[in-house]
Coordinates of C-alpha atoms and ligand atoms in Angstrom, one line a residue:
M16 CA 24.9 15.7 17.7
A17 CA 25.1 16.1 21.5
E18 CA 26.1 13.1 23.4
Q19 CA 23.2 11.3 25.0
I20 CA 23.3 11.0 28.8
D21 CA 22.6 7.6 30.2
S22 CA 19.3 8.1 32.0
A23 CA 19.1 4.7 33.6
P24 CA 19.5 4.5 37.4
V25 CA 22.6 2.8 38.7
K26 CA 22.2 -0.9 38.7
G27 CA 20.5 -2.2 41.8
V28 CA 19.3 1.1 43.2
R29 CA 15.7 2.1 43.4
D30 CA 13.5 4.9 42.2
F31 CA 10.5 5.6 44.3
Y32 CA 7.6 6.9 42.2
P33 CA 4.7 8.3 44.2
D34 CA 2.9 5.0 44.3
D35 CA 6.1 3.3 45.7
M36 CA 6.7 6.2 48.0
R37 CA 3.2 5.9 49.4
V38 CA 3.9 2.2 50.3
R39 CA 7.3 3.1 51.7
N40 CA 5.9 5.9 53.9
W41 CA 3.1 3.6 55.1
L42 CA 5.6 0.9 56.1
F43 CA 7.9 3.4 57.8
E44 CA 4.9 4.9 59.7
H45 CA 4.1 1.4 61.1
W46 CA 7.8 0.9 62.1
R47 CA 8.0 4.2 63.8
A48 CA 4.7 3.8 65.6
V49 CA 5.7 0.4 67.0
A50 CA 9.2 1.6 68.1
K51 CA 7.6 4.6 69.9
Q52 CA 5.0 2.3 71.5
F53 CA 7.9 0.5 73.1
G54 CA 9.6 3.7 74.2
Y55 CA 12.4 3.7 71.7
E56 CA 14.0 7.0 70.5
E57 CA 14.9 7.7 66.9
Y58 CA 18.5 8.5 65.8
D59 CA 20.2 8.7 62.5
A60 CA 23.7 9.1 61.0
C61 CA 25.2 9.8 57.6
V62 CA 25.0 7.1 54.9
L63 CA 28.7 7.8 54.3
E64 CA 31.0 6.3 56.8
S65 CA 34.7 5.5 57.2
E66 CA 35.5 2.2 55.6
S67 CA 37.5 1.2 58.6
L68 CA 34.2 0.8 60.6
Y69 CA 33.5 -2.4 58.5
V70 CA 36.9 -4.0 58.4
R71 CA 36.5 -7.4 60.0
K72 CA 38.9 -10.3 59.8
A73 CA 36.4 -13.1 60.2
G74 CA 35.4 -13.1 56.5
D75 CA 31.9 -11.5 56.9
E76 CA 30.2 -11.4 53.5
I77 CA 29.1 -7.9 54.1
V78 CA 32.8 -6.6 54.0
G79 CA 33.2 -7.9 50.4
Q80 CA 29.9 -6.2 49.5
L81 CA 31.0 -2.7 50.4
Y82 CA 30.4 0.3 48.2
N83 CA 33.7 1.9 49.1
F84 CA 35.9 4.5 47.5
A85 CA 38.5 7.2 48.3
D86 CA 37.1 10.7 48.6
K87 CA 38.8 13.8 47.2
G88 CA 40.9 14.0 50.4
D89 CA 42.0 10.4 49.9
R90 CA 39.9 9.2 52.9
K91 CA 38.7 5.7 52.6
V92 CA 34.9 5.9 52.9
A93 CA 31.9 3.5 52.3
L94 CA 28.2 3.7 51.9
R95 CA 26.9 2.0 55.0
P96 CA 25.8 -1.6 54.4
E97 CA 24.2 -1.8 57.9
M98 CA 23.5 0.6 60.8
T99 CA 25.0 -1.4 63.7
P100 CA 28.6 -0.1 63.5
S101 CA 27.4 3.5 63.2
L102 CA 25.3 3.0 66.3
A103 CA 28.2 1.6 68.2
R104 CA 30.4 4.5 67.1
M105 CA 27.8 7.0 68.2
V106 CA 27.2 5.4 71.6
L107 CA 31.0 5.2 72.2
A108 CA 31.5 8.8 71.4
K109 CA 29.0 10.0 74.1
K110 CA 29.2 7.1 76.4
N111 CA 29.8 9.1 79.5
S112 CA 26.9 11.4 79.0
L113 CA 24.3 8.9 77.9
A114 CA 21.8 7.4 80.4
F115 CA 21.9 3.7 80.0
P116 CA 20.1 1.5 79.1
L117 CA 19.4 3.2 75.7
R118 CA 16.5 2.2 73.6
W119 CA 17.1 3.6 70.1
F120 CA 15.7 3.0 66.7
S121 CA 16.4 4.1 63.1
I122 CA 15.3 3.5 59.5
P123 CA 18.6 3.8 57.6
Q124 CA 19.1 3.4 53.9
C125 CA 21.8 0.8 53.3
F126 CA 23.9 -0.3 50.4
R127 CA 25.4 -3.7 49.7
Y128 CA 27.0 -4.8 46.4
E129 CA 25.0 -8.1 46.3
R130 CA 24.0 -10.4 43.6
M131 CA 20.5 -9.4 43.0
Q132 CA 17.7 -11.9 43.5
K133 CA 14.2 -12.1 44.9
G134 CA 14.2 -10.1 48.1
R135 CA 17.8 -8.8 47.7
K136 CA 18.7 -5.4 46.2
R137 CA 21.8 -3.3 46.3
E138 CA 19.9 -0.5 48.1
H139 CA 17.5 -1.2 50.9
F140 CA 16.0 0.4 54.0
Q141 CA 16.2 -1.3 57.3
W142 CA 14.2 -0.7 60.5
N143 CA 16.7 -1.1 63.4
M144 CA 15.8 -1.3 67.0
D145 CA 18.6 -1.8 69.5
C146 CA 18.7 -1.9 73.3
I147 CA 22.1 -0.9 74.7
G148 CA 23.3 -1.5 78.3
L149 CA 21.0 -4.4 79.3
D150 CA 22.5 -7.9 79.6
S151 CA 19.2 -9.6 80.4
V152 CA 17.4 -11.6 77.7
A153 CA 14.4 -9.4 78.7
A154 CA 15.9 -7.0 76.0
E155 CA 15.7 -9.7 73.3
V156 CA 12.1 -10.5 74.3
E157 CA 11.2 -6.8 74.2
L158 CA 12.6 -6.5 70.7
M159 CA 10.9 -9.6 69.4
S160 CA 7.6 -8.4 70.9
A161 CA 8.0 -5.2 68.9
Q162 CA 8.5 -7.3 65.8
V163 CA 5.4 -9.3 66.6
A164 CA 3.4 -6.0 67.2
F165 CA 4.5 -4.7 63.8
L166 CA 3.6 -7.9 62.0
Q167 CA 0.2 -8.0 63.6
N168 CA -0.5 -4.3 63.0
V169 CA 0.0 -4.8 59.2
G170 CA -2.2 -7.8 59.1
F171 CA -0.1 -11.0 59.6
Q172 CA -1.4 -13.7 61.9
V173 CA 1.0 -14.2 64.7
S174 CA -1.2 -16.0 67.2
A175 CA -1.1 -19.4 69.0
E176 CA -3.8 -20.6 66.5
K177 CA -2.1 -19.5 63.3
C178 CA 1.4 -18.1 62.9
D179 CA 2.4 -16.8 59.5
I180 CA 5.9 -15.9 60.5
A181 CA 8.4 -18.0 62.4
F182 CA 11.0 -16.5 64.8
K183 CA 14.0 -18.9 64.6
V184 CA 16.1 -18.4 67.6
S185 CA 19.5 -19.7 68.7
N186 CA 22.4 -18.7 70.8
R187 CA 26.0 -18.6 69.7
Q188 CA 27.2 -19.7 73.1
V189 CA 25.9 -23.2 72.4
L190 CA 28.5 -23.5 69.6
Q191 CA 31.1 -21.4 71.4
D192 CA 31.2 -23.7 74.4
Y193 CA 31.6 -26.8 72.2
L194 CA 34.3 -25.2 70.0
A195 CA 36.2 -23.9 73.0
T196 CA 36.8 -27.6 74.0
L197 CA 38.6 -27.9 70.6
N198 CA 40.5 -24.7 71.2
I199 CA 38.6 -22.7 68.6
T200 CA 38.0 -19.3 70.2
G201 CA 37.9 -15.6 69.6
E202 CA 38.3 -14.6 65.9
D203 CA 38.5 -18.2 64.8
F204 CA 35.1 -18.9 66.4
A205 CA 33.6 -15.8 64.7
A206 CA 35.1 -17.0 61.4
V207 CA 33.5 -20.5 61.9
C208 CA 30.1 -18.9 62.5
V209 CA 30.4 -16.9 59.3
I210 CA 31.2 -20.1 57.4
I211 CA 28.3 -22.1 59.0
D212 CA 25.9 -19.3 58.1
K213 CA 26.6 -20.1 54.4
R214 CA 25.5 -23.8 54.9
D215 CA 22.0 -23.4 53.4
K216 CA 23.5 -21.8 50.3
I217 CA 26.5 -24.0 49.7
G218 CA 25.6 -27.3 51.3
D219 CA 27.3 -29.5 54.0
E220 CA 30.2 -30.7 51.9
A221 CA 31.4 -27.2 50.8
C222 CA 30.8 -26.0 54.4
A223 CA 33.1 -28.8 55.7
E224 CA 35.8 -27.8 53.1
L225 CA 35.7 -24.2 54.3
L226 CA 35.9 -25.4 57.9
A227 CA 38.9 -27.5 57.0
E228 CA 40.7 -24.3 55.9
K229 CA 40.2 -23.0 59.5
N230 CA 41.8 -26.2 60.8
V231 CA 38.5 -27.9 61.7
D232 CA 38.9 -31.6 60.9
G233 CA 36.2 -33.7 59.2
E234 CA 35.0 -35.4 62.4
T235 CA 34.6 -32.1 64.2
A236 CA 32.9 -30.5 61.2
G237 CA 30.4 -33.4 61.4
K238 CA 29.8 -32.8 65.0
I239 CA 29.2 -29.1 64.4
L240 CA 26.7 -29.8 61.6
D241 CA 25.0 -32.3 64.0
L242 CA 24.7 -29.5 66.6
L243 CA 23.1 -27.3 64.0
N244 CA 20.3 -29.8 63.5
V245 CA 19.1 -29.4 67.1
R246 CA 15.5 -28.2 67.4
G247 CA 13.7 -27.2 70.6
L248 CA 14.9 -26.7 74.1
D249 CA 14.6 -30.3 75.3
D250 CA 16.7 -31.5 72.4
L251 CA 19.2 -28.8 73.1
A252 CA 19.5 -29.7 76.8
R253 CA 20.1 -33.3 75.8
V254 CA 22.8 -32.4 73.2
A255 CA 24.6 -29.5 74.8
G256 CA 23.8 -30.2 78.5
E257 CA 21.7 -28.2 80.9
E258 CA 24.8 -26.3 82.1
N259 CA 25.5 -24.9 78.7
A260 CA 25.3 -21.1 78.9
G261 CA 23.5 -20.9 75.5
Y262 CA 20.9 -23.3 76.7
Q263 CA 20.4 -21.5 80.0
S264 CA 20.0 -18.2 78.2
L265 CA 17.4 -19.6 75.7
K266 CA 15.5 -21.2 78.5
A267 CA 15.2 -17.9 80.3
L268 CA 14.3 -16.2 77.0
M269 CA 11.4 -18.6 76.5
E270 CA 10.1 -18.1 80.0
L271 CA 9.9 -14.3 79.4
A272 CA 8.5 -14.8 75.9
E273 CA 5.7 -16.9 77.4
A274 CA 4.9 -14.0 79.8
S275 CA 4.9 -11.5 76.9
G276 CA 2.5 -13.7 74.9
I277 CA 4.9 -14.4 72.0
A278 CA 6.3 -17.8 72.8
H279 CA 4.1 -19.5 70.2
A280 CA 6.0 -17.6 67.4
I281 CA 9.4 -18.8 68.6
Q282 CA 11.2 -21.9 67.4
I283 CA 14.5 -22.8 69.0
D284 CA 16.6 -23.7 65.9
C285 CA 20.3 -24.1 66.2
S286 CA 20.8 -23.8 62.4
V287 CA 20.5 -20.0 62.8
V288 CA 24.0 -18.6 63.3
R289 CA 23.9 -15.3 61.4
G290 CA 26.6 -14.1 59.0
L291 CA 27.9 -11.2 61.0
S292 CA 30.9 -12.0 63.1
Y293 CA 30.2 -9.6 65.9
Y294 CA 27.3 -11.5 67.5
T295 CA 28.1 -13.1 70.8
G296 CA 24.8 -14.5 72.2
T297 CA 21.2 -14.8 71.1
V298 CA 20.7 -14.7 67.3
W299 CA 17.4 -14.8 65.6
E300 CA 15.8 -14.6 62.1
L301 CA 12.3 -14.2 60.9
F302 CA 10.9 -16.4 58.1
D303 CA 7.7 -16.6 56.2
E304 CA 6.1 -19.9 57.1
S305 CA 4.6 -20.3 53.6
G306 CA 8.2 -20.1 52.3
S307 CA 7.4 -18.1 49.1
V308 CA 10.4 -15.9 49.7
P309 CA 13.3 -18.1 50.9
R310 CA 15.2 -15.1 52.4
A311 CA 15.1 -14.0 56.1
I312 CA 12.6 -11.2 56.7
A313 CA 14.6 -9.8 59.5
G314 CA 17.6 -10.7 61.6
G315 CA 19.1 -9.7 64.9
G316 CA 21.2 -10.7 67.8
R317 CA 23.3 -9.8 70.8
Y318 CA 26.7 -8.3 70.2
D319 CA 28.2 -7.5 73.6
R320 CA 31.7 -7.0 72.4
L321 CA 31.5 -4.8 69.3
M322 CA 32.3 -1.7 71.3
E323 CA 35.6 -3.3 72.3
T324 CA 36.7 -3.6 68.7
F325 CA 36.2 0.2 68.5
G326 CA 38.5 0.7 71.4
G327 CA 35.9 1.1 74.1
Q328 CA 34.8 -1.0 77.1
S329 CA 32.3 -3.7 76.3
V330 CA 28.7 -2.7 76.7
P331 CA 25.8 -5.2 76.3
M332 CA 24.0 -4.5 73.0
V333 CA 21.2 -6.3 71.3
G334 CA 19.0 -5.4 68.3
F335 CA 17.6 -6.3 64.9
G336 CA 17.5 -5.1 61.4
F337 CA 14.2 -5.5 59.4
G338 CA 14.5 -4.8 55.7
D339 CA 11.8 -3.2 53.6
V340 CA 12.3 -5.5 50.5
V341 CA 11.2 -8.9 51.7
I342 CA 8.4 -7.7 53.8
A343 CA 7.0 -5.6 50.9
L344 CA 6.9 -8.7 48.8
L345 CA 5.1 -10.7 51.4
L346 CA 2.6 -7.9 52.1
E347 CA 1.9 -7.6 48.4
E348 CA 1.4 -11.3 48.0
R349 CA -1.1 -11.3 50.8
G350 CA -2.9 -8.2 49.6
L351 CA -2.1 -6.4 52.8
I352 CA -0.9 -3.1 51.4
P353 CA -3.7 -0.5 51.4
N354 CA -4.5 0.6 47.8
S355 CA -4.6 4.3 48.2
D356 CA -4.9 6.9 50.9
A357 CA -6.9 10.1 50.9
R358 CA -4.3 12.5 49.8
V359 CA -6.8 15.3 49.4
D360 CA -9.9 16.3 51.4
D361 CA -11.3 18.9 49.1
Y362 CA -11.0 19.2 45.3
I363 CA -11.7 22.5 43.7
Y364 CA -12.8 22.7 40.1
P365 CA -12.9 26.1 38.4
M366 CA -14.5 25.3 35.0
N367 CA -12.7 28.1 33.2
E368 CA -9.6 30.2 33.8
S369 CA -11.8 33.1 34.9
G370 CA -12.6 31.0 38.1
F371 CA -9.0 30.6 39.2
V372 CA -9.0 33.7 41.4
I373 CA -12.1 32.6 43.5
A374 CA -10.7 29.0 43.4
N375 CA -7.5 30.2 45.0
K376 CA -9.3 32.2 47.6
I377 CA -11.4 29.2 48.6
A378 CA -8.3 26.9 48.6
A379 CA -6.3 29.3 50.8
K380 CA -9.2 29.5 53.4
L381 CA -9.8 25.7 53.5
R382 CA -6.0 25.0 53.9
T383 CA -5.9 27.5 56.7
D384 CA -8.7 25.5 58.3
G385 CA -6.5 22.4 58.1
Q386 CA -8.0 20.8 55.0
K387 CA -5.8 19.1 52.3
V388 CA -6.9 20.9 49.1
L389 CA -6.1 20.5 45.4
V390 CA -7.2 23.0 42.8
D391 CA -7.7 21.4 39.4
Y392 CA -6.5 24.0 36.9
S393 CA -6.9 21.7 33.9
C394 CA -10.4 23.1 32.8
R395 CA -11.1 19.5 31.6
R396 CA -14.6 18.2 31.2
F397 CA -16.6 17.4 34.4
K398 CA -16.4 13.6 34.0
H399 CA -12.6 13.6 33.9
V400 CA -12.4 16.0 36.9
I401 CA -14.8 13.9 39.1
K402 CA -12.8 10.8 38.3
A403 CA -9.5 12.6 39.3
A404 CA -11.2 13.9 42.5
E405 CA -12.2 10.3 43.4
N406 CA -8.7 9.0 42.6
A407 CA -7.2 11.6 44.9
G408 CA -9.5 10.4 47.7
A409 CA -11.4 13.7 48.0
S410 CA -14.6 13.7 50.0
R411 CA -15.9 17.1 48.6
M412 CA -15.7 18.7 45.2
F413 CA -16.2 22.4 44.7
T414 CA -17.4 23.4 41.2
L415 CA -17.1 27.0 40.0
G416 CA -18.8 27.7 36.7
D417 CA -19.1 31.3 35.4
Q418 CA -22.8 31.5 36.2
E419 CA -22.3 30.4 39.7
I420 CA -19.4 32.8 40.3
E421 CA -21.6 35.6 39.0
A422 CA -24.4 34.6 41.4
G423 CA -21.8 34.4 44.2
I424 CA -22.3 30.7 44.8
V425 CA -20.2 27.5 44.6
K426 CA -21.6 24.0 44.1
V427 CA -20.4 21.6 46.8
R428 CA -20.8 17.9 46.0
T429 CA -20.0 15.2 48.4
I430 CA -18.0 12.3 46.9
G431 CA -18.4 8.8 48.3
A432 CA -21.2 6.4 49.0
E433 CA -23.8 9.2 49.0
R434 CA -23.5 12.0 46.4
V435 CA -25.2 15.2 47.4
E436 CA -24.8 18.5 45.7
N437 CA -25.8 21.8 47.3
D438 CA -25.2 25.5 46.4
H439 CA -23.3 27.5 49.0
P440 CA -22.5 31.2 49.1
I441 CA -18.8 31.7 48.1
S442 CA -18.4 34.0 51.1
E443 CA -18.8 30.9 53.3
F444 CA -15.4 29.6 52.2
T445 CA -13.4 32.8 51.7
Ligands
HAM27 P1 21.4 -8.5 58.3 O1 20.8 -9.8 58.6 O2 22.6 -8.4 57.5 O3 21.6 -7.8 59.8 O4 20.2 -7.6 57.7 C1 19.0 -7.5 58.4 C2 17.9 -7.5 57.3 O5 18.1 -6.5 56.4 C3 17.7 -8.8 56.5 O6 17.0 -9.7 57.2 C4 16.9 -8.2 55.3 O7 15.6 -8.0 55.7 C5 17.5 -6.9 55.1 N1 18.6 -6.9 54.1 C6 19.9 -7.1 54.2 N2 20.5 -7.0 53.0 C7 19.6 -6.8 52.1 C8 19.6 -6.6 50.7 N3 20.7 -6.6 50.0 N4 18.4 -6.3 50.1 C9 17.3 -6.2 50.8 N5 17.2 -6.4 52.1 C10 18.3 -6.7 52.8 C11 22.1 -6.6 59.9 O8 22.3 -5.8 59.1 C12 22.4 -6.2 61.4 N6 23.1 -5.0 61.4 C13 21.1 -6.2 62.1 C14 21.2 -5.8 63.6 C15 20.9 -4.7 64.2 N7 21.8 -6.6 64.5 C16 21.8 -5.9 65.7 N8 21.2 -4.8 65.5

């Protein structure tokens, strides 16, 4: 007997059946529309990248999650786990011919070998918007405003009265200034951030143990954890001091956010550090306030020095990644995903095979006129066909029986609230 082929998809990857694809396209259309509304241009890169792009010393979790392998030419390659390094690489390659600031967006497919859980898969799509070449927090506020616009467009409440989604915002410079006084700088600082990001998952004690491995003593670890408990600008000014660069930056951000009408969505929350070592300034994450999915909906930040690690000069960069998995769960929970779309305008029903020729002629004419047309060649009974036409979202059904064809007419029935059927000469539609 022939050997059976394993027909299951690779663990953790996704098949998109038409119903799933409809939702995915609907989501992507919203993302694209908002990005364009803010004047961002779309770019893309190959999902296959050089592994070296992701090599980081600071212990980023993402590096351990790479889908990497050697290709037939023995090159070390990886499926991208995120878009940011590809973006930096592309900008660096054409740096001299690009007109900064750049406002670019993309919807890349990403792969991470993660432990699968609610909201986390091994394959996901991620809406990215990045602003390159602007060192003002005006860029952060612009990006957050785009996120708010998207959330509102798909039906979330993000208003002063009711805010479904919280933007938790911090700035790594708060911690950086403090750690600099203890001589923890550069790569060591980045590594400390990566450890602290795990705090929610592993708890304070395990966090302190990992910090000890980086030569952070118990007392200092305690102070760091205290700093992470800071909430709100006033508290931050008190703890870090008004001269702290992180505080200054967050204060400026809030002023601009106020002017853009999104301040009500923002919570200054120093527990947000982010798990990627390249961030240098503002960091932010979006959470569902009802808390039914305990994972971040989206995350972003400023990474002004990533380009340097690729051998270029530093360029201010800031952006966010917004995954499709968590948001789809939340949209579904709230019943915000539209049930169906009208994939067809006109539905043509030749009752017998003898009607196929006329049916095709009518279909060809209507499609030329710009209609979306489906011809039902099943020759099923009327009640099945009308149901199928309704399911396809058709607004008209053309019925071609032998008698009608002989008489040179077609029955046109409107589908919807009002059902009206009229005879029309076939010549009207051919
Ligand atoms: P990130 O926080 O690693 O940031 O990912 C951003 C978002 O992608 C997450 O908040 C989540 O929505 C989604 N995501 C990540 N991993 C998974 C997964 N395994 N399954 C489902 N969804 C996932 C970055 O990737 C940065 N590169 C974002 C960025 C762009 N920073 C600046 N520009």
